[in-house]
Coordinates of C-alpha atoms (C1' of nucleotides) in Angstrom, one line a residue:
Chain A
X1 CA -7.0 5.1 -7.4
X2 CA -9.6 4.6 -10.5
X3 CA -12.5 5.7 -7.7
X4 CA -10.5 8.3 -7.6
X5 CA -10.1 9.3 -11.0
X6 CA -13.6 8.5 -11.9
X7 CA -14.9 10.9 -9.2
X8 CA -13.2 13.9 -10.3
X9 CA -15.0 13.1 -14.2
X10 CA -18.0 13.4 -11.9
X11 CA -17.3 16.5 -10.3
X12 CA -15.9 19.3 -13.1
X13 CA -14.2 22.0 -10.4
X14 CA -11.4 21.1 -8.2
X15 CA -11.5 18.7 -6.0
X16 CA -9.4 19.1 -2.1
X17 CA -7.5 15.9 -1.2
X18 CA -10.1 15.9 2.2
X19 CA -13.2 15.1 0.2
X20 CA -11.1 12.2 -1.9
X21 CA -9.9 10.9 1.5
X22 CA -13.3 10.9 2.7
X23 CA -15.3 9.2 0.2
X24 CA -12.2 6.5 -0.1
X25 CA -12.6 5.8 3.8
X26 CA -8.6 6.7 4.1
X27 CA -7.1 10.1 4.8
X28 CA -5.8 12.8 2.9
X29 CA -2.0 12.3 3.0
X30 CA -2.6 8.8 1.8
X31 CA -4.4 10.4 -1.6
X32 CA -2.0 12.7 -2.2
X33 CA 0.8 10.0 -2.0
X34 CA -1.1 7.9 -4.7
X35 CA -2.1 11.0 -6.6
X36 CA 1.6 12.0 -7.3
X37 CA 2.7 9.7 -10.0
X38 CA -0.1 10.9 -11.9
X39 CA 0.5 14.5 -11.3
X40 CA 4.3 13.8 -12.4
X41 CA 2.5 12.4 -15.1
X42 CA 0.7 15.3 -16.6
X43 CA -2.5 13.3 -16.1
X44 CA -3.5 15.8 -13.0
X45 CA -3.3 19.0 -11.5
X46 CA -2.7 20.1 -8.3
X47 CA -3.2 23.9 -6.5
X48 CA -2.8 24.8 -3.5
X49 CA -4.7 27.5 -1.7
X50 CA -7.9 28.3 -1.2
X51 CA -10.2 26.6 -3.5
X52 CA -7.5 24.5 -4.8
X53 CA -7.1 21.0 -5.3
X54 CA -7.5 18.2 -7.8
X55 CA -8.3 18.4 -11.6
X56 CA -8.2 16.9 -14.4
X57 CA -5.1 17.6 -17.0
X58 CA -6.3 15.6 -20.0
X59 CA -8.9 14.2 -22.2
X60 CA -10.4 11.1 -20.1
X61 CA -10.7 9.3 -23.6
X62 CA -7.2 9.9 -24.2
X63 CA -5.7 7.5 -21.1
X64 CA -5.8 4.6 -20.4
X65 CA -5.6 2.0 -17.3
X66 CA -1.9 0.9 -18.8
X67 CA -1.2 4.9 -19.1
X68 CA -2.3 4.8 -15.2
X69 CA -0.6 1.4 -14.1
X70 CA 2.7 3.1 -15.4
X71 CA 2.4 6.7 -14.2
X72 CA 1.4 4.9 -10.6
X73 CA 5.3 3.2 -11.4
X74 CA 4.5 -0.3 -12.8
X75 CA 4.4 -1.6 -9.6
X76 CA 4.7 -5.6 -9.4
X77 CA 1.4 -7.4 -10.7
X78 CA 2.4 -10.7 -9.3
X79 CA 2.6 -11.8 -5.7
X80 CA 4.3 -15.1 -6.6
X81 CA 7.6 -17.0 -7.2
X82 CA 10.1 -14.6 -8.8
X83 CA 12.6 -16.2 -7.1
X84 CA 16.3 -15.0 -7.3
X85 CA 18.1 -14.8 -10.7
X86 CA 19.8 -17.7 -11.7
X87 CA 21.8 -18.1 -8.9
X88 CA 24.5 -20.9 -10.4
X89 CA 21.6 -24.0 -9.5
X90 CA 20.6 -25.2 -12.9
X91 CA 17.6 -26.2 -11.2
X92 CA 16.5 -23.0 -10.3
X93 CA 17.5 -21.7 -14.2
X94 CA 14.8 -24.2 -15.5
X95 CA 12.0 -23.2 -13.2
X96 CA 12.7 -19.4 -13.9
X97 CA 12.6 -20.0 -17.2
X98 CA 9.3 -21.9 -17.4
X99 CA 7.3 -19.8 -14.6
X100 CA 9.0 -16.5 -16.6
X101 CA 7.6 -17.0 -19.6
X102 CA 4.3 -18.0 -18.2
X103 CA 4.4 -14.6 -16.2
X104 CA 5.1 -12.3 -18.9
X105 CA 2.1 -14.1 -21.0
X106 CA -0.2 -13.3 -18.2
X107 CA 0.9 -10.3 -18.0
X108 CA 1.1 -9.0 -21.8
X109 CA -2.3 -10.3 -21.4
X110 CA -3.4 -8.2 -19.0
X111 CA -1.8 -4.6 -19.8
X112 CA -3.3 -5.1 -23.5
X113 CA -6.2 -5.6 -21.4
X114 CA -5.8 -2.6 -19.4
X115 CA -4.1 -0.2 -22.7
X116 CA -7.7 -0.4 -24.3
X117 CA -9.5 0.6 -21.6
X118 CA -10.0 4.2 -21.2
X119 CA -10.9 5.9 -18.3
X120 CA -14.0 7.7 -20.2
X121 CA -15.7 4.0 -21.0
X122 CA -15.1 3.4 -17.3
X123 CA -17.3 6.8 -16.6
X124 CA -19.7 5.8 -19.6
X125 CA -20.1 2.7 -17.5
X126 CA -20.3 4.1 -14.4
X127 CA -23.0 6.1 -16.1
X128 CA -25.0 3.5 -17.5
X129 CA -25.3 1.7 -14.6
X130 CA -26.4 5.0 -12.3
X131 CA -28.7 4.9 -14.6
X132 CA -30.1 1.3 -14.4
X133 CA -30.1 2.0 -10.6
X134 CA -32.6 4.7 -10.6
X135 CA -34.6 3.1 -13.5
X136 CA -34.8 0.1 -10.6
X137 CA -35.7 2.2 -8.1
X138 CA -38.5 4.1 -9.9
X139 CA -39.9 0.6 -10.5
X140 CA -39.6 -0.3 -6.8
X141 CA -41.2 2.9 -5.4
Chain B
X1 CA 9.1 -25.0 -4.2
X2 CA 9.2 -26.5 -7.6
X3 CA 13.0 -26.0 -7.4
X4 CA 12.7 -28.8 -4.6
X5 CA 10.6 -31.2 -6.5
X6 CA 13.1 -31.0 -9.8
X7 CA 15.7 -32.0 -7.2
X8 CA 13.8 -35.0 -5.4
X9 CA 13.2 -36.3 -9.1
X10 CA 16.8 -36.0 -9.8
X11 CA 17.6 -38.5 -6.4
X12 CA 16.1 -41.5 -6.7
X13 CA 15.9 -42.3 -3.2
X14 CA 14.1 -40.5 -0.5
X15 CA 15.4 -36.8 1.0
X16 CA 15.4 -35.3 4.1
X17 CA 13.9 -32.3 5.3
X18 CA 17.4 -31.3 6.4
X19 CA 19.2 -31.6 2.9
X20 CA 16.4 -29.7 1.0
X21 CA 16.8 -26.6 3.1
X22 CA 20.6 -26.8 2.8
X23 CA 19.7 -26.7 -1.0
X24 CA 17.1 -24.3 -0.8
X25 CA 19.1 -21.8 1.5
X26 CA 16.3 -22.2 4.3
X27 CA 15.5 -24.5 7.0
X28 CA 14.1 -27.6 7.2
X29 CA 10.7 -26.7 9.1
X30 CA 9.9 -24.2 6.5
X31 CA 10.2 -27.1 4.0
X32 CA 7.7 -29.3 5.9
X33 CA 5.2 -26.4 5.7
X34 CA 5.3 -26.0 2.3
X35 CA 5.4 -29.9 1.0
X36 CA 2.9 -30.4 3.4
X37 CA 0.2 -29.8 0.7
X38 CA 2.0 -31.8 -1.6
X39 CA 1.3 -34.9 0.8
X40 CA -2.2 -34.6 1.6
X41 CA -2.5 -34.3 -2.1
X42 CA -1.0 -37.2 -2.6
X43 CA 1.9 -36.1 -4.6
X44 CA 4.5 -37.1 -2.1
X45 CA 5.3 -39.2 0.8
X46 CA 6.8 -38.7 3.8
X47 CA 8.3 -41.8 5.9
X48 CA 9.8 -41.2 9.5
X49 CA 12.7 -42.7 11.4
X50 CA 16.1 -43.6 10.3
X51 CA 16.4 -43.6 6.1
X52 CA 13.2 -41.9 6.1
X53 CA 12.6 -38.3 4.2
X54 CA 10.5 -37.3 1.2
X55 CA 9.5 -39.3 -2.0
X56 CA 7.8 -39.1 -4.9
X57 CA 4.8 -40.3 -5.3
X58 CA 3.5 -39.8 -8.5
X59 CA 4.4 -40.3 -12.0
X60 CA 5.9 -36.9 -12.9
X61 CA 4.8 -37.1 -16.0
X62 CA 1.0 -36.6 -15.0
X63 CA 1.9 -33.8 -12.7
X64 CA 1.7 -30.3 -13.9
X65 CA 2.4 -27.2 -12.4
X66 CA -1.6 -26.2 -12.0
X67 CA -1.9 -29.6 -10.3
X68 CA 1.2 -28.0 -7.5
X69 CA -0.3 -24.8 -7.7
X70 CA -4.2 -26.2 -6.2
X71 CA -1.9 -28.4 -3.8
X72 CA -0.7 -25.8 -2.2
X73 CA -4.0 -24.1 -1.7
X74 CA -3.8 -21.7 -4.7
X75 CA -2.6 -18.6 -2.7
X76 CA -3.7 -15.4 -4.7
X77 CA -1.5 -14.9 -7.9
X78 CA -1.9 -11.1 -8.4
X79 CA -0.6 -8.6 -5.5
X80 CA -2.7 -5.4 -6.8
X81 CA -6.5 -3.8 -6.4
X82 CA -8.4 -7.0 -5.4
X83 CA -10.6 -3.8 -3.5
X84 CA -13.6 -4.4 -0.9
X85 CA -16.8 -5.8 -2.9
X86 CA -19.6 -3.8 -3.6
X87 CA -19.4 -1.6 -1.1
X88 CA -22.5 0.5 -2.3
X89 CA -20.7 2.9 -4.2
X90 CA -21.5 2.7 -7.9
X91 CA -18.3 4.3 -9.2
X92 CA -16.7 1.0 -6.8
X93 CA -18.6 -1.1 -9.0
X94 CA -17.5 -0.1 -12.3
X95 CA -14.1 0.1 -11.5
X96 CA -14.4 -3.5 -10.0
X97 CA -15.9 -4.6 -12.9
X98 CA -13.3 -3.7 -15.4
X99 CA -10.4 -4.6 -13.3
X100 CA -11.7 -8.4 -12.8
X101 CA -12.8 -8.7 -16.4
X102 CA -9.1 -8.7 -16.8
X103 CA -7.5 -9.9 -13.8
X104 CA -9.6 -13.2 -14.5
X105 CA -8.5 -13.1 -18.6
X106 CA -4.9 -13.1 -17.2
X107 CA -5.0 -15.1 -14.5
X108 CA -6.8 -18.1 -16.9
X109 CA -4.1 -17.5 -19.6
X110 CA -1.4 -18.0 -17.0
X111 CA -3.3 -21.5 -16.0
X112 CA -3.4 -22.8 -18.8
X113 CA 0.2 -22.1 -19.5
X114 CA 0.7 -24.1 -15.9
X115 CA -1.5 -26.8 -16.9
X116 CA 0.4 -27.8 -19.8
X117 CA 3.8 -27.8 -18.4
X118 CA 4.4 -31.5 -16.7
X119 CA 7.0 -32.0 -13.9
X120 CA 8.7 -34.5 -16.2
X121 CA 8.8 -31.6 -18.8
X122 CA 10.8 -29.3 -16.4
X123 CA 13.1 -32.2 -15.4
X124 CA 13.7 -33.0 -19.6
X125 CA 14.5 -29.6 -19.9
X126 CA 17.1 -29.4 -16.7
X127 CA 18.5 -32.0 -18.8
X128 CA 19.0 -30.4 -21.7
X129 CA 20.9 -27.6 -19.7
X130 CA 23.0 -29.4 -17.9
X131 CA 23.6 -31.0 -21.5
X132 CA 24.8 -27.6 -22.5
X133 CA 26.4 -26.5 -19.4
X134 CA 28.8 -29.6 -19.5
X135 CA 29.3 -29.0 -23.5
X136 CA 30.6 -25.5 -23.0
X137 CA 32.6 -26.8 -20.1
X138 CA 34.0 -29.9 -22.2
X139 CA 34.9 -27.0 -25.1
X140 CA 36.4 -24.5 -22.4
X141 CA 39.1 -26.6 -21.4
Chain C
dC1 C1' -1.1 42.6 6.1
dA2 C1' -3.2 38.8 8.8
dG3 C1' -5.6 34.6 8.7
dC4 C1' -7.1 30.6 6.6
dC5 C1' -6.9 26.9 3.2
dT6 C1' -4.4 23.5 0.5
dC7 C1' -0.7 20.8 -1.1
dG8 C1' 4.3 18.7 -0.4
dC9 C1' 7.3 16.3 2.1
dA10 C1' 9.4 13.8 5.8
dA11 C1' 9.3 11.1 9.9
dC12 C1' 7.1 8.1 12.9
dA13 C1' 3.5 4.6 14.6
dC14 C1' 1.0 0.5 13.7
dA15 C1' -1.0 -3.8 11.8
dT16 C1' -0.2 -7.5 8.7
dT17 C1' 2.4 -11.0 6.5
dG18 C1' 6.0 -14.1 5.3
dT19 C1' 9.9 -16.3 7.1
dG20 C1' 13.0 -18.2 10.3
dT21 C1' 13.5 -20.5 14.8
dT22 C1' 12.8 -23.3 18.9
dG23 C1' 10.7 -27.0 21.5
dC24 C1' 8.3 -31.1 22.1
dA25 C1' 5.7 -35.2 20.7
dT26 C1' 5.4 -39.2 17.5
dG27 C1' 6.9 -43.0 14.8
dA28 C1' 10.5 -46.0 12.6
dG29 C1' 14.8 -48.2 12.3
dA30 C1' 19.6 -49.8 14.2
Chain D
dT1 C1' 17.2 -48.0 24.0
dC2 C1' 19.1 -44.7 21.2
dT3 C1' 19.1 -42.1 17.1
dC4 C1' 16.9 -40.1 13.1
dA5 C1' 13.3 -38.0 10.9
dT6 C1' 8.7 -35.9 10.5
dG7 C1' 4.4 -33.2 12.5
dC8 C1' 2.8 -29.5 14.9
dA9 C1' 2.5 -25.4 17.6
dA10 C1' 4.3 -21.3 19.4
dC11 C1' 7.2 -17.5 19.2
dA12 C1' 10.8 -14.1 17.1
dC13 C1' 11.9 -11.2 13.5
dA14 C1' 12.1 -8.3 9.2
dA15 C1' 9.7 -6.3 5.5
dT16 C1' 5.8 -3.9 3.7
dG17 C1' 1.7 -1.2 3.3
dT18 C1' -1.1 2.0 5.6
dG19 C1' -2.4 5.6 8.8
dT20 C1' -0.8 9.7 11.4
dT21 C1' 1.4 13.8 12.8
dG22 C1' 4.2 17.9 12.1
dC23 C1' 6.1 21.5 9.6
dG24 C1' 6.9 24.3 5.5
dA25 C1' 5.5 26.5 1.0
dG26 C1' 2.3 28.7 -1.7
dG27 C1' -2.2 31.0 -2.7
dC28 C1' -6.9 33.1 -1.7
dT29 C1' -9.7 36.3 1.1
dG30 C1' -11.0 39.8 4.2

DNA sequence: CAGCCTCGCAACACATTGTGTTGCATGAGA
DNA sequence: TCTCATGCAACACAATGTGTTGCGAGGCTG
C-alpha cells in the first residue's frame, strides 16, 4: 500500500491501476480494492477514462501512516490471543485483562509511532537513499 | 492457553487432557498440541496411564508470560505488512524500513509488559476477582 | 457517433492456515 | 489383562486473504 503511495509522489500525472498492479507483482483489481479506503478518504483520486487513473488529493506532508492505517479501516494489528469477552470463567476475565492492557500498550505505541510519520519523510527517504545508490554505483564503475 | 495454566494452578493435582478441553470448549488433542511446548520446556509434565494428566512443573512464581510466549515457539505477534525483503526496489526499502522501526518499538514494549507479569501474578489476581465476585454475591442475597 | 480506455463492483476460484477429528501406538496403573 | 491417558500422524473442515473473470458506468479520442 505505502509502495504504492510513495510511487505516485514519484510520478506527478495520473497513474492507471495496471502500472500499480504491475510494479506490485499483483493485478489491478487487487490495487483498486486497497486503494478505495483511501479514495473514500479524500487522500486520492480516481478518473476514469482515457488518461485517467490515480492521483494524489493532498499534501504528502500533511498524512500520515496512522491517517493511512485508519482510512485502509484499522484493520487488526495483532494476530494473537483476543480471545472471547469474558465469557462468565473468571479465569478467562484475568487473562483478558492482563494480555489487554499489554495489547493496547503495544499498540498506543505503535500508532504514535506511525501518527508522526508522514508519507513525505518516507519520499525524503526514499530519496536519500536513491541517492546513496547511485553515489555507490559511480564509485563501483 | 494461559486460561489453562491459571486452571492447572488452581487443582493441585494433575489434569487430564480430557477435562481441560471440556473447560476450554475444544478437544483434548488440540490441548496436547499446544502444552506440548510447555513440556519440552520444562514447564510441565505429563504422566501417562491411570491418574496420570498434566502438572506443573515449575514454581509459578518464576514463570512469566514471555517465558510461555518463547515456549510455544514465539509465533508472529503482528498480523500486518511483514512484506517480502529487499526485493530490489528502493521505494520497498524505505517503506520496510519505517514500518520495522516501529513494528520492533511495539513489539519490545509489549515484551517487556509480558516479562514482568508472573504466572503466580495472574493467579493472585484471579483471586482477588473471585474475592469480589463472591462479595457482590454475598451482598446480593 | 463509434471505439477504446479506465475505474467500480460483484461473484467466483484458489491456496493457505488454524482448528477439529479420528486412528493407532506407547506406557502406566488397577 | 484391561483400562486410562498421552504422543503422534493423517485427514476433514471452515475461515481468510488473494487472484481472476465478467459486466456496467463513465470519459477521452478520432
Amino acid at each position: 500500500m505505502l509502495h504504492v503511495l510513495l510511487h505516485m509522489i514519484s510520478a506527478r500525472e495520473a497513474v492507471t491501476s495496471d502500472r500499480l498492479a504491475a510494479m506490485m507483482g499483483t493485478n489491478p483489481v487487487v490495487v483498486r480494492r486497497v486503494m478505495a479506503g483511501l479514495r473514500e478518504a479524500g487522500y486520492l483520486r480516481s478518473e476514469k477514462g482515457h488518461g485517467g487513473g490515480w492521483t494524489l488529493a493532498c499534501d504528502p506532508a500533511t498524512i500520515t501512516l496512522d491517517d493511512i492505517y485508519r482510512a485502509l479501516g484499522s484493520p487488526p494489528v495483532f494476530a494473537m490471543g483476543h480471545r472471547t469477552e469474558s465469557p462468565g470463567c473468571l479465569v478467562e476475565q484475568s487473562v483478558n485483562a492482563a494480555l489487554e492492557d499489554a495489547f493496547r500498550e503495544a499498540e498506543a505505541v505503535l500508532l504514535a509511532r506511525l501518527r508522526h510519520v508522514t508519507l513525505a519523510a518516507l519520499a525524503a527517504d526514499f530519496g536519500a537513499r536513491l541517492k546513496a545508490c547511485t553515489a555507490e554505483r559511480l564509485q563501483a564503475s
